[in-house]
Amino acid sequence: MQTLNVDLGTRSYPIFIGSGLLGRPELVQPYAPGKQVMIVSNETVAPLYLERATQAFAGKECRHVILPDGEKYKTLDTLNLIFDALLTHNFSRNCTLVALGGGVVGDITGYAAASYQRGVAFIQIPTTLLSQVDSSVGGKTGVNHALGKNMIGAFHQPTCVIADTGSLNTLDDRQLRAGVAEVIKYGLISDPEFFAWLEQHLDEVLARDPAALAYAIARSCQDKADVVGADEREGGLRAILNLGHTFGHAIETATHYETWLHGEAVATGMLMAADLSQRLGWLSTDALQRAQQLIARAGLPLRPPTEMTRVQFLQLMARDKKVLDGAIRLVLLKGLGQAIVTADYAASQLQATLDAYCA
Ligand code: NAD
Ligand code: GLY
């Protein structure tokens, strides 16, 4: 088992990474204050892992709530199911919520924990690659609105993260690849050595070689923890974690959160951001091609849905959370491993990227 730390002063917490961690009381119990525990999972993950996860909370009043599965259920209505369960069972302020599932369960549960009785403890037990390398770490929680992705939420850090790499064995290949998109992101934004490692070892990661997966997860979590430790509430630096997300969230919203996976949309979005960076003269053609090749090898989509237009992209991107005073700030690349957040690009260059990617 590897243990990393997210360094946030009094709100610091460990990330435990390894196989067979689910169900181990000594890992979670120190981070679950109070006697009451509510495990939140979904109808896909619960049959696989709820029983084992529950064993870790032996001795506590451990209840569960099972949500419908899917990004389209990451809504205020679904959030209410958690509040219903907490109130039905008289859960008090020192209870602990546990998110057992992918990023959707993690984001909703975290938001429930941020707002139930003005804030209770929560533990992240991520079970997808994407959630193990990204969404379980850093305390961004929330739900979608029909008009925009992740538009309602709060910062609320977990008390610990348990990434059991064994749980990835039941994940289907498409979901694994979606998680790889966020892994590649770390190489592109801040870690060129890791990018080069991925060029060498991508096939092992895709084949679920345990050592390669564990390395990729730990390195991704360390890269994310470094950024979050420096800028917890996204005053500046943290926005680089959103490489590709302004384009990607537009794709997710346009497709009603139903057909594209988050990681797939981010992959295409990263290519669009890299394309714009190259047009601006910031990213070399060679670096752009390396990004394109790695994302293609990962089996991720290289273009947005054919029905999306340039106008639709611009309308949806204008609602991004990074928009300031009407300017669409984008995460762009000054080189491989050098992301910046900027609105300092010519509108015509953004149009050129959109023209190149929209039918
Ligand atoms: P997801 O939560 O929808 O999980 C993907 C699918 O895999 C679901 O059908 C789920 O039930 C299933 N699943 C989960 N674990 C499984 C397992 N071990 N075996 C078999 N099936 C399993 O999607 P995701 O990719 O994990 O997360 C995407 C979400 O995360 C998006 O809503 C995105 O906005 C959010 N996100 C949040 C942050 C953050 O910082 N909070 C960062 C990145 C992404
Ligand atoms: N996934 C973006 C962030 O955590 O800031």
XYZ file of C-alpha atoms and ligand atoms in Angstrom:
408
model
C 0.000 0.000 0.000
C 1.178 3.528 -0.761
C 0.108 6.468 1.375
C 0.132 10.020 0.043
C -0.918 13.133 1.880
C -2.983 16.091 0.760
C -1.388 18.889 2.696
C -4.066 21.353 3.792
C -3.152 22.248 7.351
C -5.863 21.131 9.750
C -7.837 19.655 6.830
C -4.971 17.482 5.570
C -5.830 13.874 4.767
C -4.280 10.652 3.544
C -4.840 8.859 0.245
C -4.349 5.114 0.629
C -3.620 3.327 -2.665
C -3.339 -0.439 -3.047
C -5.125 -3.688 -3.731
C -7.476 -5.256 -1.173
C -8.002 -2.106 0.910
C -11.816 -2.287 0.928
C -13.210 -3.578 4.176
C -10.147 -2.825 6.311
C -11.430 -1.120 9.499
C -8.037 0.206 10.594
C -7.841 2.360 7.440
C -11.219 4.067 7.711
C -12.312 4.067 11.331
C -9.841 6.741 12.482
C -11.397 9.025 9.847
C -15.061 8.366 10.670
C -16.064 10.413 13.688
C -19.271 9.495 15.499
C -21.222 6.262 15.590
C -23.373 6.786 12.500
C -22.134 5.984 8.996
C -24.142 6.361 5.773
C -22.592 4.627 2.764
C -23.784 6.158 -0.490
C -23.383 3.996 -3.573
C -25.255 3.226 -6.768
C -27.150 0.309 -8.232
C -24.088 -0.926 -10.186
C -21.389 -0.625 -7.541
C -23.406 -1.663 -4.482
C -23.906 -5.304 -5.553
C -20.156 -5.553 -6.151
C -18.636 -3.791 -3.154
C -21.185 -2.614 -0.568
C -20.905 -5.681 1.630
C -17.128 -5.501 1.794
C -17.131 -1.753 2.355
C -19.620 -2.162 5.195
C -17.299 -4.585 7.009
C -14.839 -1.749 7.555
C -17.370 0.075 9.730
C -18.055 -2.820 12.120
C -19.206 -1.516 15.487
C -20.929 1.559 14.012
C -24.547 2.109 13.015
C -23.872 1.639 9.297
C -26.696 2.313 6.825
C -26.718 2.806 3.086
C -28.535 4.626 0.327
C -28.406 3.382 -3.251
C -28.672 5.939 -6.052
C -29.584 5.386 -9.701
C -26.497 5.041 -11.891
C -25.427 7.670 -14.382
C -24.217 11.209 -14.949
C -27.779 12.236 -15.821
C -28.704 11.503 -12.197
C -26.081 13.878 -10.800
C -28.862 16.259 -9.864
C -30.490 18.031 -6.950
C -33.294 15.441 -7.027
C -30.829 12.605 -6.470
C -29.055 14.589 -3.764
C -32.359 14.748 -1.937
C -32.443 10.941 -1.704
C -29.375 11.154 0.546
C -30.954 13.814 2.768
C -34.129 11.677 2.964
C -32.090 8.707 4.211
C -30.098 10.777 6.697
C -33.188 12.374 8.186
C -35.249 9.184 8.178
C -32.568 7.552 10.329
C -32.009 10.610 12.542
C -28.398 11.059 11.559
C -26.739 13.731 13.661
C -24.030 16.267 13.006
C -21.169 13.950 13.917
C -22.113 11.286 11.391
C -19.882 10.274 8.471
C -20.933 9.907 4.845
C -19.016 7.445 2.698
C -18.952 7.707 -1.104
C -18.562 4.244 -2.627
C -18.446 4.516 -6.413
C -17.161 6.629 -9.262
C -16.982 10.384 -9.579
C -20.739 10.829 -9.815
C -21.357 9.166 -6.453
C -18.305 10.950 -5.010
C -19.378 14.420 -6.145
C -22.989 14.036 -4.969
C -22.048 12.473 -1.645
C -19.444 15.143 -1.006
C -22.022 17.846 -1.633
C -24.501 16.122 0.668
C -21.770 16.048 3.334
C -20.953 19.718 2.721
C -24.548 20.778 3.277
C -26.174 18.286 5.666
C -26.533 20.137 8.968
C -24.065 22.682 7.487
C -21.326 20.113 7.058
C -20.420 16.607 8.213
C -17.429 14.324 7.660
C -17.057 12.215 4.541
C -14.786 9.498 3.225
C -14.099 8.842 -0.440
C -13.874 5.223 -1.642
C -13.449 5.739 -5.392
C -14.008 2.669 -7.585
C -13.288 3.977 -11.112
C -9.880 4.925 -12.460
C -11.138 8.459 -13.067
C -12.299 8.876 -9.503
C -9.112 7.312 -8.080
C -6.856 9.718 -10.007
C -8.952 12.840 -9.861
C -12.425 13.356 -8.451
C -11.914 11.792 -5.005
C -9.011 14.132 -4.256
C -9.289 17.855 -3.693
C -12.736 18.444 -2.239
C -14.705 19.681 -5.244
C -18.260 18.458 -4.762
C -21.551 19.193 -6.468
C -24.237 18.373 -8.993
C -25.139 19.348 -12.544
C -27.886 21.682 -13.720
C -29.678 21.079 -17.008
C -28.076 24.308 -18.233
C -24.539 23.601 -17.074
C -22.205 20.967 -15.703
C -21.194 21.053 -11.995
C -22.884 24.431 -11.579
C -24.087 23.818 -8.030
C -21.590 22.725 -5.426
C -19.133 23.433 -2.646
C -15.563 22.798 -1.598
C -15.573 20.142 1.098
C -12.547 17.947 1.724
C -12.868 14.256 2.619
C -11.223 12.975 5.782
C -9.479 10.209 3.818
C -9.443 8.549 0.395
C -9.254 4.776 -0.055
C -8.285 3.844 -3.624
C -8.549 0.061 -3.828
C -6.959 -0.744 -7.177
C -8.546 -4.217 -7.045
C -11.956 -2.624 -7.634
C -10.815 -1.604 -11.119
C -10.948 -5.246 -12.244
C -14.723 -5.010 -12.682
C -14.593 -1.739 -14.615
C -15.297 -1.997 -18.329
C -12.648 -0.970 -20.860
C -14.458 2.163 -21.982
C -14.580 3.482 -18.401
C -10.919 2.604 -17.867
C -9.975 4.584 -20.972
C -12.041 7.547 -19.761
C -9.947 7.501 -16.579
C -6.759 7.378 -18.636
C -7.762 10.737 -20.142
C -7.393 12.397 -16.729
C -4.095 10.545 -16.172
C -2.744 11.951 -19.447
C -3.956 15.367 -18.291
C -1.390 15.459 -15.460
C 1.422 14.815 -17.924
C 0.194 17.605 -20.170
C -0.371 20.237 -17.486
C 2.571 19.837 -15.141
C 4.513 16.606 -15.415
C 6.377 16.058 -18.701
C 8.356 13.151 -17.191
C 5.083 11.382 -16.422
C 3.899 12.114 -19.962
C 7.032 10.379 -21.294
C 6.449 7.481 -18.868
C 2.918 7.132 -20.239
C 4.234 7.053 -23.794
C 6.359 4.074 -22.718
C 3.846 2.289 -20.489
C 0.367 3.107 -21.793
C -0.214 -0.408 -23.080
C 0.508 -1.857 -19.614
C -1.924 0.606 -18.016
C -4.621 -0.320 -20.543
C -3.916 -4.014 -19.924
C -4.412 -3.320 -16.177
C -0.948 -4.425 -15.209
C -1.139 -3.933 -11.410
C 2.259 -2.264 -11.050
C 1.683 0.122 -13.962
C -1.796 1.020 -12.720
C -0.601 1.606 -9.163
C 2.222 3.829 -10.418
C -0.104 5.838 -12.677
C -2.654 6.320 -9.887
C -0.111 7.352 -7.274
C 1.700 9.744 -9.611
C -1.591 11.321 -10.695
C -2.745 11.721 -7.089
C 0.599 13.241 -6.111
C 0.412 15.714 -8.997
C -3.132 16.654 -8.018
C -2.307 16.870 -4.304
C 0.554 19.268 -5.090
C -1.773 21.608 -6.982
C -4.593 21.403 -4.432
C -2.141 21.933 -1.557
C -0.965 25.139 -3.237
C -4.408 26.479 -4.195
C -7.283 24.666 -2.512
C -10.102 26.973 -3.627
C -8.948 27.720 -7.145
C -7.778 31.256 -6.604
C -5.439 30.687 -9.560
C -3.184 27.676 -10.101
C -5.808 24.977 -9.466
C -7.658 25.938 -12.638
C -4.935 24.161 -14.657
C -6.569 20.898 -13.527
C -9.337 21.884 -15.912
C -7.311 21.430 -19.097
C -9.793 20.456 -21.808
C -12.753 20.883 -19.480
C -14.205 24.091 -20.980
C -14.528 22.367 -24.351
C -15.358 19.056 -22.662
C -18.123 20.374 -20.433
C -19.703 21.951 -23.538
C -19.732 18.500 -25.154
C -21.220 16.881 -22.042
C -23.925 19.532 -21.729
C -24.759 19.440 -25.446
C -25.166 15.667 -25.288
C -27.319 15.932 -22.132
C -24.817 13.959 -20.006
C -26.009 10.787 -21.716
C -23.761 9.665 -24.542
C -20.271 10.945 -23.784
C -18.334 9.964 -20.673
C -16.695 12.808 -18.767
C -13.195 11.486 -19.489
C -13.978 11.140 -23.197
C -15.186 14.740 -23.377
C -12.053 15.891 -21.506
C -9.833 13.974 -23.955
C -11.340 15.702 -26.976
C -11.299 18.993 -25.080
C -7.586 18.596 -24.316
C -6.886 18.094 -28.010
C -8.840 21.251 -28.841
C -6.929 23.195 -26.178
C -3.633 21.821 -27.511
C -4.657 22.738 -31.052
C -5.394 26.321 -29.988
C -2.102 26.472 -28.068
C -0.251 25.398 -31.218
C -2.082 27.997 -33.328
C -0.995 30.639 -30.811
C 2.611 29.554 -31.314
C 2.930 28.324 -27.738
C 3.023 24.579 -28.314
C 5.291 22.981 -30.905
C 3.834 20.847 -33.675
C 5.855 17.941 -32.300
C 4.310 18.328 -28.820
C 0.820 18.602 -30.335
C 1.388 15.403 -32.285
C 2.646 13.579 -29.176
C -0.543 14.595 -27.330
C -2.694 13.504 -30.274
C -0.897 10.162 -30.550
C -1.150 9.329 -26.855
C -4.856 10.159 -26.724
C -5.464 8.149 -29.909
C -3.545 5.160 -28.486
C -5.743 5.324 -25.397
C -8.757 4.785 -27.681
C -10.312 8.107 -26.723
C -12.416 10.229 -29.100
C -10.436 12.713 -31.174
C -13.286 14.915 -32.349
C -16.500 16.295 -30.773
C -19.917 14.936 -31.772
C -20.555 15.708 -35.440
C -23.787 17.545 -34.651
C -22.048 20.166 -32.472
C -21.589 23.549 -34.096
C -19.087 26.323 -33.452
C -21.912 28.581 -32.216
C -23.124 25.927 -29.792
C -19.608 25.503 -28.413
C -19.252 29.245 -27.854
C -22.654 29.520 -26.163
C -21.930 26.663 -23.782
C -18.338 27.711 -23.120
C -19.587 31.169 -22.136
C -21.212 29.538 -19.081
C -17.981 27.966 -17.846
C -17.058 28.657 -14.222
C -13.740 30.146 -15.330
C -15.495 32.936 -17.266
C -14.637 36.305 -15.710
C -16.399 39.508 -16.747
C -17.549 37.878 -19.973
C -14.104 36.616 -21.019
C -13.757 32.873 -21.552
C -10.570 31.949 -19.708
C -9.075 28.738 -21.033
C -6.404 26.369 -19.823
C -3.819 26.350 -22.597
C -0.329 24.925 -22.975
C 2.875 26.934 -23.224
C 4.639 23.626 -23.755
C 4.285 19.982 -22.683
C 3.806 20.090 -18.914
C 3.296 23.871 -18.800
C -0.370 24.790 -18.483
C -1.569 28.338 -17.979
C -5.009 29.855 -17.492
C -5.597 32.755 -19.799
C -8.081 34.849 -21.745
C -5.169 36.272 -23.695
C -5.817 34.709 -27.090
C -7.260 36.147 -30.257
C -10.942 35.279 -30.745
C -10.095 34.458 -34.354
C -7.691 31.731 -33.172
C -10.378 30.141 -31.015
C -12.721 30.316 -34.015
C -10.065 28.589 -36.110
C -9.824 25.719 -33.614
C -13.604 25.399 -33.494
C -13.755 25.471 -37.296
C -11.170 22.711 -37.463
C -13.074 20.515 -35.011
C -16.708 21.215 -35.936
C -18.233 19.801 -39.090
P -19.224 7.415 -12.906
O -19.230 7.772 -11.500
O -20.451 7.629 -13.698
O -18.760 5.898 -13.031
C -18.680 5.320 -14.313
C -19.497 4.015 -14.392
O -18.753 2.964 -13.786
C -20.827 4.058 -13.680
O -21.763 3.323 -14.429
C -20.526 3.340 -12.366
O -21.651 2.777 -11.771
C -19.558 2.287 -12.832
N -18.635 1.785 -11.841
C -18.025 2.466 -10.851
N -17.121 1.702 -10.243
C -17.170 0.496 -10.846
C -16.464 -0.724 -10.666
N -15.466 -0.829 -9.794
N -16.793 -1.773 -11.443
C -17.763 -1.661 -12.379
N -18.449 -0.536 -12.611
C -18.147 0.539 -11.856
O -18.065 8.211 -13.702
P -16.566 8.592 -13.313
O -15.845 8.622 -14.599
O -16.035 7.806 -12.194
O -16.716 10.092 -12.778
C -17.179 11.129 -13.609
C -17.741 12.231 -12.752
O -16.695 12.758 -11.933
C -18.288 13.382 -13.534
O -19.526 13.774 -12.991
C -17.270 14.478 -13.336
O -17.824 15.765 -13.408
C -16.767 14.173 -11.971
N -15.430 14.701 -11.690
C -15.270 15.395 -10.548
C -14.016 15.875 -10.220
C -13.813 16.576 -8.901
O -12.735 17.139 -8.704
N -14.768 16.556 -8.014
C -12.929 15.644 -11.063
C -13.137 14.910 -12.221
C -14.406 14.440 -12.530
N -10.905 18.270 -11.459
C -10.567 19.646 -11.278
C -10.237 20.007 -9.895
O -10.281 19.191 -8.998
O -9.917 21.139 -9.632
